Amino acid sequence: MQVSVRRLSLYPLGVARSALLSPSPRLLSPGTRTLFSETGVWEKEYRPETRRRVEEWWHPRIMAQWRKDVLNPMGWDAFGLPAENAAIERGLDPEEWTKREEELLGLVTSRFTTCLPDYYRWTQYLFVKLFQAGLAYQKEAVVNWDPVDQTVLADEQVDENGRSWRSGALVEQKLLTQWFIKTTNYAKPLLDALADLPEWYGVKAMQANWIGDCTGCYFDFKLKVNGEETGETLSAYSSSPETVFGAAYLAILPSHRLLHGSSSVLEVGPGGIVSESSHHNMLNTLATGVFCFSLKRLVMSRSVFMFFIRSHMFIVCLCLTGIPDCSEEDLSVARALNLRWTTVLKSDEDGTQTLVNSDEFSGLTRQQAFDSITQKSRDQRVGGHLTSSKLRDWLISRQRYWGTPIPVVHCGSCGPVAVPEDELPVTLPKLPSLTGKGTSPLEDAHDWVSCTCPRCKGPARRETDTMDTFVDSAWYYFRYTDPQNTVRPFERHLADHWLPVDVYIGGKEHAVMHLYYARFLCHFCKDQGLVAHREPFRKLLVQGLIKGQTFKLADSGQYLKREDIDFTDKEPVARRGGRVEVTFEKMSKSKHNGLDPQDVVQQYGVDTVRLYILYAAPPEQDILWNVKTDALPGVLRWQSRLWQLVTKLRAARQPGDIPNPSLLKKKELAETKKIWDNKNYAVQEVTSHFTGDFLFNAAISRLMGLTNTLSSATAAVVQHSVEFEEALAVLVLMTAPMAPHLASEMWAGCLPLQQRGDVLQQSWPAVDPKYLDVPEFVELSVMINNKACGSVTVPLQVSKDSERVQQLILESPLGQKLLSARSIKRAILSPRTALINFLVEE
């Protein structure tokens, strides 16, 4: 089971502290550290002990009110391998383990849990809809097998090194009968719809590359051996569907299911994978493929594969249609096999090509025939859906217990039959023990497996595989809109009102898994009339990972623990010998590079960890966890400086003091104007980062800038300006969503702010309207030979016109006094600030 620390997604903490939680003073012995909320005594320095007391005091109060005041639409994806493996390790039932985890994590605001029957009933309902539409099917296939987790993996769950995305084990190939969802039928619509997602930065290209160019399609062929029906259907890919009447043969890879297991095709010749030498014989099987809507018979050849390899042709699909009219490679194969075929293309004098010998499609142009043939295939449900040659259907079978049961029964007379909707959910039976090894544990639940066929009422067996957890998560954005519905998955008017989701936050590793499956299911639900929209998520924020420092032997790639490394020399070496490679990788138990978040929180505090994660990098980037060189020290210093601002204000004002701006001198008034400007600029920028581009690191940098401005304020400004007080209030307010404990105590310690209520009760600050007004005049600073000499007010509309500005200044009293008798060599008007510098002869 992998251990991964993810970037935090922050939710608004709209909470309030009730009167019952008000601090009550108590007597303390000299030297005892105090907390203002407890004692009414302000601690001047923000020490580690102070931080600990602040978080201990405020955390339960924040959480208690958060549970009452904030709607937190959380879905808990509770099924799956991690929970089942953890339960097995502890000798517990997975349901019991999952409930313990829910209580431990305090998920009392959870709106639904995917492992509960009231949720997975509707996962099964959607599966039945897919089954009825011909999009959920079972077939024998050579699949990816995880030898550690003892289950099947989809292609998307195998990394570029051939390892399991979860366990890290080297994936094996195994022949099994599995359930698939025909996502390839939606490949072209899913590819085209990416154009309607302008804010899916980065992920659009990943999905487009995963889907591939959808220029061809699959056609279904019924297989015959020696003229007899086999009952099997073979889907073969054609890159030129309009010329399918000119096909000469079907070619399959050695890994194709027909050459393994119980296929009847094995009876017509040598079984297994074709060897390198076998291509010389070019032995054709006696099997033929019959094109389902034309009854055209094609020769099948497994020896063809070796010819392709020797021709340096890269084959990605398991079965393809050989059409000599369209491909030199296909033509070479057909000639080498001494096959006959029909010419289906005629070139006209103008260079256009039309179809011949193609039944009702003869006489059409290639494009017309392409559209007509694929459409008829779709109408007759024998293929025709545009897809790429490399894309595979979604394999959803898992040979594990802790997952949604597949709602299908197998009948000897009727075949696979979907469980009727009124009999859902098919619930998981209780099992005495689990090992996590071998075939599906549900095979041992004999009373549960034995059932009655819903169609013929004869004896039947339940499907014992469970669904991949990605099926559960592929639709729960719909359930958010109607989580308690007991009649249907969701009401359409509610889904249409709330969806599509405005912002989806997730990891890039889901680009070709969860996000792809979710898009597919949304397209399907649109076609079923369940929702009005095709795309589930408008905007995507791809969050990075916190990666841990990883050590592995250079020669073998074996991962080592930190204690196995000798750091004495400049370059680390293994204590048992061997050069060590040091990298940063996704945190994983198998790589010994994980960390316990609780340990980090215990050392630095909750607020520090939250601020660090947000400040260390933009949300899309990964963070390399290294406490010696990263942003933690800066975050710690900033919290201390924030705390010092409250100390500064409390020192400058006594209880009952009222600011008196009339006591401020001209220089101090200019200082208050600067504070006012910086406050409004910070509100403008931070609000934009919070609601627009989600650059929380930039938001924190802007708050640090406002902190600097307030830290440099003179004592008179702190004591007598309303601007300092308001800017500090804004600073604490905008810090609160990221560091709620610190902000709550700071707000409580500011005497002018206490009377407004707790910080998390306040409205988000707004920019002062006057700041947004475009002034008619601007005050222009005047310098002579780089020395400040005063300022002149000029109309805003001419403030960037160098000649006009020079004229106005020379005509002003300041210009008449300082420049009228001097020779001006040059005047430089700043393009960025309201300033002009006159260079004159001395």
PDB file of N, CA and C in Angstrom, residues 512-579:
ATOM      1  N   VAL A 512      -5.413  10.318 -17.540  1.00  0.00           N
ATOM      2  CA  VAL A 512      -5.908   9.288 -18.448  1.00  0.00           C
ATOM      3  C   VAL A 512      -6.596   8.164 -17.684  1.00  0.00           C
ATOM      4  N   MET A 513      -6.967   8.438 -16.447  1.00  0.00           N
ATOM      5  CA  MET A 513      -7.743   7.452 -15.691  1.00  0.00           C
ATOM      6  C   MET A 513      -9.036   8.113 -15.209  1.00  0.00           C
ATOM      7  N   HIS A 514      -9.041   8.607 -13.997  1.00  0.00           N
ATOM      8  CA  HIS A 514     -10.290   9.127 -13.436  1.00  0.00           C
ATOM      9  C   HIS A 514     -10.936  10.189 -14.322  1.00  0.00           C
ATOM     10  N   LEU A 515     -10.159  11.163 -14.788  1.00  0.00           N
ATOM     11  CA  LEU A 515     -10.746  12.231 -15.593  1.00  0.00           C
ATOM     12  C   LEU A 515     -11.288  11.700 -16.923  1.00  0.00           C
ATOM     13  N   TYR A 516     -10.600  10.747 -17.492  1.00  0.00           N
ATOM     14  CA  TYR A 516     -11.067  10.153 -18.754  1.00  0.00           C
ATOM     15  C   TYR A 516     -12.353   9.356 -18.538  1.00  0.00           C
ATOM     16  N   TYR A 517     -12.368   8.543 -17.477  1.00  0.00           N
ATOM     17  CA  TYR A 517     -13.567   7.738 -17.188  1.00  0.00           C
ATOM     18  C   TYR A 517     -14.753   8.640 -16.832  1.00  0.00           C
ATOM     19  N   ALA A 518     -14.489   9.703 -16.060  1.00  0.00           N
ATOM     20  CA  ALA A 518     -15.570  10.611 -15.671  1.00  0.00           C
ATOM     21  C   ALA A 518     -16.166  11.299 -16.899  1.00  0.00           C
ATOM     22  N   ARG A 519     -15.311  11.702 -17.829  1.00  0.00           N
ATOM     23  CA  ARG A 519     -15.806  12.325 -19.059  1.00  0.00           C
ATOM     24  C   ARG A 519     -16.635  11.324 -19.861  1.00  0.00           C
ATOM     25  N   PHE A 520     -16.143  10.092 -19.973  1.00  0.00           N
ATOM     26  CA  PHE A 520     -16.890   9.073 -20.709  1.00  0.00           C
ATOM     27  C   PHE A 520     -18.285   8.880 -20.116  1.00  0.00           C
ATOM     28  N   LEU A 521     -18.356   8.741 -18.790  1.00  0.00           N
ATOM     29  CA  LEU A 521     -19.644   8.459 -18.166  1.00  0.00           C
ATOM     30  C   LEU A 521     -20.595   9.644 -18.300  1.00  0.00           C
ATOM     31  N   CYS A 522     -20.052  10.866 -18.278  1.00  0.00           N
ATOM     32  CA  CYS A 522     -20.911  12.040 -18.457  1.00  0.00           C
ATOM     33  C   CYS A 522     -21.479  12.073 -19.872  1.00  0.00           C
ATOM     34  N   HIS A 523     -20.651  11.755 -20.870  1.00  0.00           N
ATOM     35  CA  HIS A 523     -21.145  11.670 -22.255  1.00  0.00           C
ATOM     36  C   HIS A 523     -22.238  10.609 -22.370  1.00  0.00           C
ATOM     37  N   PHE A 524     -22.016   9.463 -21.721  1.00  0.00           N
ATOM     38  CA  PHE A 524     -23.007   8.386 -21.761  1.00  0.00           C
ATOM     39  C   PHE A 524     -24.318   8.828 -21.102  1.00  0.00           C
ATOM     40  N   CYS A 525     -24.222   9.462 -19.940  1.00  0.00           N
ATOM     41  CA  CYS A 525     -25.434   9.909 -19.236  1.00  0.00           C
ATOM     42  C   CYS A 525     -26.194  10.960 -20.057  1.00  0.00           C
ATOM     43  N   LYS A 526     -25.479  11.790 -20.793  1.00  0.00           N
ATOM     44  CA  LYS A 526     -26.139  12.752 -21.690  1.00  0.00           C
ATOM     45  C   LYS A 526     -26.930  11.999 -22.758  1.00  0.00           C
ATOM     46  N   ASP A 527     -26.338  10.974 -23.342  1.00  0.00           N
ATOM     47  CA  ASP A 527     -27.030  10.206 -24.369  1.00  0.00           C
ATOM     48  C   ASP A 527     -28.221   9.433 -23.818  1.00  0.00           C
ATOM     49  N   GLN A 528     -28.173   9.109 -22.519  1.00  0.00           N
ATOM     50  CA  GLN A 528     -29.272   8.396 -21.867  1.00  0.00           C
ATOM     51  C   GLN A 528     -30.377   9.344 -21.403  1.00  0.00           C
ATOM     52  N   GLY A 529     -30.182  10.644 -21.599  1.00  0.00           N
ATOM     53  CA  GLY A 529     -31.175  11.623 -21.172  1.00  0.00           C
ATOM     54  C   GLY A 529     -31.162  11.899 -19.680  1.00  0.00           C
ATOM     55  N   LEU A 530     -30.078  11.522 -18.999  1.00  0.00           N
ATOM     56  CA  LEU A 530     -30.002  11.731 -17.549  1.00  0.00           C
ATOM     57  C   LEU A 530     -29.548  13.134 -17.187  1.00  0.00           C
ATOM     58  N   VAL A 531     -28.766  13.781 -18.067  1.00  0.00           N
ATOM     59  CA  VAL A 531     -28.277  15.148 -17.830  1.00  0.00           C
ATOM     60  C   VAL A 531     -28.287  15.899 -19.154  1.00  0.00           C
ATOM     61  N   ALA A 532     -28.120  17.222 -19.062  1.00  0.00           N
ATOM     62  CA  ALA A 532     -28.166  18.059 -20.258  1.00  0.00           C
ATOM     63  C   ALA A 532     -26.797  18.328 -20.855  1.00  0.00           C
ATOM     64  N   HIS A 533     -25.744  18.088 -20.096  1.00  0.00           N
ATOM     65  CA  HIS A 533     -24.398  18.462 -20.529  1.00  0.00           C
ATOM     66  C   HIS A 533     -23.544  17.216 -20.783  1.00  0.00           C
ATOM     67  N   ARG A 534     -22.523  17.370 -21.620  1.00  0.00           N
ATOM     68  CA  ARG A 534     -21.623  16.253 -21.922  1.00  0.00           C
ATOM     69  C   ARG A 534     -20.373  16.264 -21.069  1.00  0.00           C
ATOM     70  N   GLU A 535     -19.873  17.420 -20.723  1.00  0.00           N
ATOM     71  CA  GLU A 535     -18.614  17.514 -19.991  1.00  0.00           C
ATOM     72  C   GLU A 535     -18.860  17.790 -18.515  1.00  0.00           C
ATOM     73  N   PRO A 536     -18.169  17.066 -17.620  1.00  0.00           N
ATOM     74  CA  PRO A 536     -18.443  17.209 -16.192  1.00  0.00           C
ATOM     75  C   PRO A 536     -17.718  18.366 -15.507  1.00  0.00           C
ATOM     76  N   PHE A 537     -16.552  18.784 -16.028  1.00  0.00           N
ATOM     77  CA  PHE A 537     -15.726  19.764 -15.313  1.00  0.00           C
ATOM     78  C   PHE A 537     -15.314  20.890 -16.260  1.00  0.00           C
ATOM     79  N   ARG A 538     -15.625  22.142 -15.873  1.00  0.00           N
ATOM     80  CA  ARG A 538     -15.274  23.286 -16.717  1.00  0.00           C
ATOM     81  C   ARG A 538     -13.788  23.607 -16.649  1.00  0.00           C
ATOM     82  N   LYS A 539     -13.297  23.736 -15.430  1.00  0.00           N
ATOM     83  CA  LYS A 539     -11.916  24.185 -15.228  1.00  0.00           C
ATOM     84  C   LYS A 539     -11.172  23.139 -14.426  1.00  0.00           C
ATOM     85  N   LEU A 540      -9.909  22.989 -14.733  1.00  0.00           N
ATOM     86  CA  LEU A 540      -9.092  21.967 -14.085  1.00  0.00           C
ATOM     87  C   LEU A 540      -7.884  22.619 -13.432  1.00  0.00           C
ATOM     88  N   LEU A 541      -7.693  22.311 -12.159  1.00  0.00           N
ATOM     89  CA  LEU A 541      -6.475  22.710 -11.463  1.00  0.00           C
ATOM     90  C   LEU A 541      -5.709  21.435 -11.133  1.00  0.00           C
ATOM     91  N   VAL A 542      -4.615  21.230 -11.828  1.00  0.00           N
ATOM     92  CA  VAL A 542      -3.826  20.013 -11.636  1.00  0.00           C
ATOM     93  C   VAL A 542      -2.819  20.265 -10.529  1.00  0.00           C
ATOM     94  N   GLN A 543      -3.018  19.612  -9.414  1.00  0.00           N
ATOM     95  CA  GLN A 543      -2.128  19.810  -8.278  1.00  0.00           C
ATOM     96  C   GLN A 543      -0.928  18.891  -8.367  1.00  0.00           C
ATOM     97  N   GLY A 544       0.193  19.380  -7.812  1.00  0.00           N
ATOM     98  CA  GLY A 544       1.403  18.573  -7.801  1.00  0.00           C
ATOM     99  C   GLY A 544       1.456  17.647  -6.603  1.00  0.00           C
ATOM    100  N   LEU A 545       2.542  16.927  -6.501  1.00  0.00           N
ATOM    101  CA  LEU A 545       2.778  16.007  -5.385  1.00  0.00           C
ATOM    102  C   LEU A 545       3.881  16.557  -4.496  1.00  0.00           C
ATOM    103  N   ILE A 546       3.866  16.150  -3.249  1.00  0.00           N
ATOM    104  CA  ILE A 546       5.025  16.353  -2.395  1.00  0.00           C
ATOM    105  C   ILE A 546       5.883  15.099  -2.541  1.00  0.00           C
ATOM    106  N   LYS A 547       7.064  15.268  -3.114  1.00  0.00           N
ATOM    107  CA  LYS A 547       7.925  14.125  -3.386  1.00  0.00           C
ATOM    108  C   LYS A 547       8.999  13.986  -2.307  1.00  0.00           C
ATOM    109  N   GLY A 548       9.299  12.746  -1.985  1.00  0.00           N
ATOM    110  CA  GLY A 548      10.270  12.460  -0.943  1.00  0.00           C
ATOM    111  C   GLY A 548      11.640  12.131  -1.522  1.00  0.00           C
ATOM    112  N   GLN A 549      12.675  12.408  -0.725  1.00  0.00           N
ATOM    113  CA  GLN A 549      14.037  12.076  -1.149  1.00  0.00           C
ATOM    114  C   GLN A 549      14.194  10.557  -1.157  1.00  0.00           C
ATOM    115  N   THR A 550      14.690  10.052  -2.275  1.00  0.00           N
ATOM    116  CA  THR A 550      14.737   8.613  -2.521  1.00  0.00           C
ATOM    117  C   THR A 550      16.168   8.165  -2.762  1.00  0.00           C
ATOM    118  N   PHE A 551      16.536   7.039  -2.172  1.00  0.00           N
ATOM    119  CA  PHE A 551      17.881   6.476  -2.330  1.00  0.00           C
ATOM    120  C   PHE A 551      17.762   5.073  -2.923  1.00  0.00           C
ATOM    121  N   LYS A 552      18.528   4.825  -3.988  1.00  0.00           N
ATOM    122  CA  LYS A 552      18.519   3.481  -4.564  1.00  0.00           C
ATOM    123  C   LYS A 552      19.902   3.146  -5.114  1.00  0.00           C
ATOM    124  N   LEU A 553      20.210   1.855  -5.098  1.00  0.00           N
ATOM    125  CA  LEU A 553      21.491   1.392  -5.607  1.00  0.00           C
ATOM    126  C   LEU A 553      21.558   1.631  -7.112  1.00  0.00           C
ATOM    127  N   ALA A 554      22.682   2.198  -7.553  1.00  0.00           N
ATOM    128  CA  ALA A 554      22.813   2.559  -8.956  1.00  0.00           C
ATOM    129  C   ALA A 554      22.816   1.335  -9.862  1.00  0.00           C
ATOM    130  N   ASP A 555      23.389   0.224  -9.392  1.00  0.00           N
ATOM    131  CA  ASP A 555      23.520  -0.939 -10.271  1.00  0.00           C
ATOM    132  C   ASP A 555      22.249  -1.771 -10.358  1.00  0.00           C
ATOM    133  N   SER A 556      21.517  -1.915  -9.252  1.00  0.00           N
ATOM    134  CA  SER A 556      20.346  -2.795  -9.237  1.00  0.00           C
ATOM    135  C   SER A 556      19.013  -2.061  -9.193  1.00  0.00           C
ATOM    136  N   GLY A 557      19.031  -0.783  -8.814  1.00  0.00           N
ATOM    137  CA  GLY A 557      17.784  -0.040  -8.684  1.00  0.00           C
ATOM    138  C   GLY A 557      17.033  -0.326  -7.401  1.00  0.00           C
ATOM    139  N   GLN A 558      17.636  -1.081  -6.465  1.00  0.00           N
ATOM    140  CA  GLN A 558      16.987  -1.408  -5.195  1.00  0.00           C
ATOM    141  C   GLN A 558      16.858  -0.157  -4.333  1.00  0.00           C
ATOM    142  N   TYR A 559      15.665   0.060  -3.786  1.00  0.00           N
ATOM    143  CA  TYR A 559      15.431   1.216  -2.926  1.00  0.00           C
ATOM    144  C   TYR A 559      15.958   0.937  -1.520  1.00  0.00           C
ATOM    145  N   LEU A 560      16.585   1.951  -0.924  1.00  0.00           N
ATOM    146  CA  LEU A 560      17.195   1.816   0.397  1.00  0.00           C
ATOM    147  C   LEU A 560      16.564   2.779   1.383  1.00  0.00           C
ATOM    148  N   LYS A 561      16.593   2.408   2.645  1.00  0.00           N
ATOM    149  CA  LYS A 561      16.159   3.297   3.711  1.00  0.00           C
ATOM    150  C   LYS A 561      17.285   4.288   4.021  1.00  0.00           C
ATOM    151  N   ARG A 562      16.914   5.435   4.576  1.00  0.00           N
ATOM    152  CA  ARG A 562      17.916   6.454   4.889  1.00  0.00           C
ATOM    153  C   ARG A 562      18.968   5.925   5.852  1.00  0.00           C
ATOM    154  N   GLU A 563      18.545   5.072   6.784  1.00  0.00           N
ATOM    155  CA  GLU A 563      19.518   4.543   7.754  1.00  0.00           C
ATOM    156  C   GLU A 563      20.498   3.560   7.123  1.00  0.00           C
ATOM    157  N   ASP A 564      20.236   3.139   5.888  1.00  0.00           N
ATOM    158  CA  ASP A 564      21.157   2.238   5.189  1.00  0.00           C
ATOM    159  C   ASP A 564      22.220   2.995   4.393  1.00  0.00           C
ATOM    160  N   ILE A 565      22.210   4.325   4.502  1.00  0.00           N
ATOM    161  CA  ILE A 565      23.106   5.166   3.709  1.00  0.00           C
ATOM    162  C   ILE A 565      24.187   5.775   4.599  1.00  0.00           C
ATOM    163  N   ASP A 566      25.408   5.821   4.091  1.00  0.00           N
ATOM    164  CA  ASP A 566      26.537   6.470   4.770  1.00  0.00           C
ATOM    165  C   ASP A 566      26.736   7.844   4.120  1.00  0.00           C
ATOM    166  N   PHE A 567      26.514   8.905   4.902  1.00  0.00           N
ATOM    167  CA  PHE A 567      26.623  10.269   4.387  1.00  0.00           C
ATOM    168  C   PHE A 567      27.948  10.941   4.783  1.00  0.00           C
ATOM    169  N   THR A 568      28.924  10.160   5.204  1.00  0.00           N
ATOM    170  CA  THR A 568      30.187  10.723   5.679  1.00  0.00           C
ATOM    171  C   THR A 568      30.902  11.507   4.579  1.00  0.00           C
ATOM    172  N   ASP A 569      31.010  10.921   3.405  1.00  0.00           N
ATOM    173  CA  ASP A 569      31.701  11.573   2.293  1.00  0.00           C
ATOM    174  C   ASP A 569      30.755  12.510   1.543  1.00  0.00           C
ATOM    175  N   LYS A 570      31.313  13.184   0.555  1.00  0.00           N
ATOM    176  CA  LYS A 570      30.526  14.128  -0.239  1.00  0.00           C
ATOM    177  C   LYS A 570      29.395  13.422  -0.964  1.00  0.00           C
ATOM    178  N   GLU A 571      29.678  12.245  -1.500  1.00  0.00           N
ATOM    179  CA  GLU A 571      28.669  11.455  -2.198  1.00  0.00           C
ATOM    180  C   GLU A 571      28.206  10.321  -1.290  1.00  0.00           C
ATOM    181  N   PRO A 572      26.895  10.147  -1.096  1.00  0.00           N
ATOM    182  CA  PRO A 572      26.406   9.062  -0.236  1.00  0.00           C
ATOM    183  C   PRO A 572      26.669   7.696  -0.842  1.00  0.00           C
ATOM    184  N   VAL A 573      26.955   6.722   0.023  1.00  0.00           N
ATOM    185  CA  VAL A 573      27.165   5.343  -0.418  1.00  0.00           C
ATOM    186  C   VAL A 573      26.370   4.421   0.493  1.00  0.00           C
ATOM    187  N   ALA A 574      26.046   3.235  -0.023  1.00  0.00           N
ATOM    188  CA  ALA A 574      25.334   2.246   0.786  1.00  0.00           C
ATOM    189  C   ALA A 574      26.287   1.679   1.832  1.00  0.00           C
ATOM    190  N   ARG A 575      25.787   1.441   3.040  1.00  0.00           N
ATOM    191  CA  ARG A 575      26.637   0.896   4.106  1.00  0.00           C
ATOM    192  C   ARG A 575      27.157  -0.485   3.741  1.00  0.00           C
ATOM    193  N   ARG A 576      26.414  -1.217   2.921  1.00  0.00           N
ATOM    194  CA  ARG A 576      26.856  -2.535   2.487  1.00  0.00           C
ATOM    195  C   ARG A 576      27.653  -2.474   1.183  1.00  0.00           C
ATOM    196  N   GLY A 577      27.939  -1.235   0.731  1.00  0.00           N
ATOM    197  CA  GLY A 577      28.715  -1.067  -0.484  1.00  0.00           C
ATOM    198  C   GLY A 577      27.838  -0.778  -1.673  1.00  0.00           C
ATOM    199  N   GLY A 578      28.349   0.050  -2.569  1.00  0.00           N
ATOM    200  CA  GLY A 578      27.610   0.362  -3.781  1.00  0.00           C
ATOM    201  C   GLY A 578      27.267   1.836  -3.878  1.00  0.00           C
ATOM    202  N   ARG A 579      27.351   2.380  -5.101  1.00  0.00           N
ATOM    203  CA  ARG A 579      27.017   3.782  -5.334  1.00  0.00           C
ATOM    204  C   ARG A 579      25.508   3.980  -5.225  1.00  0.00           C
TER     205      ARG A 579
END
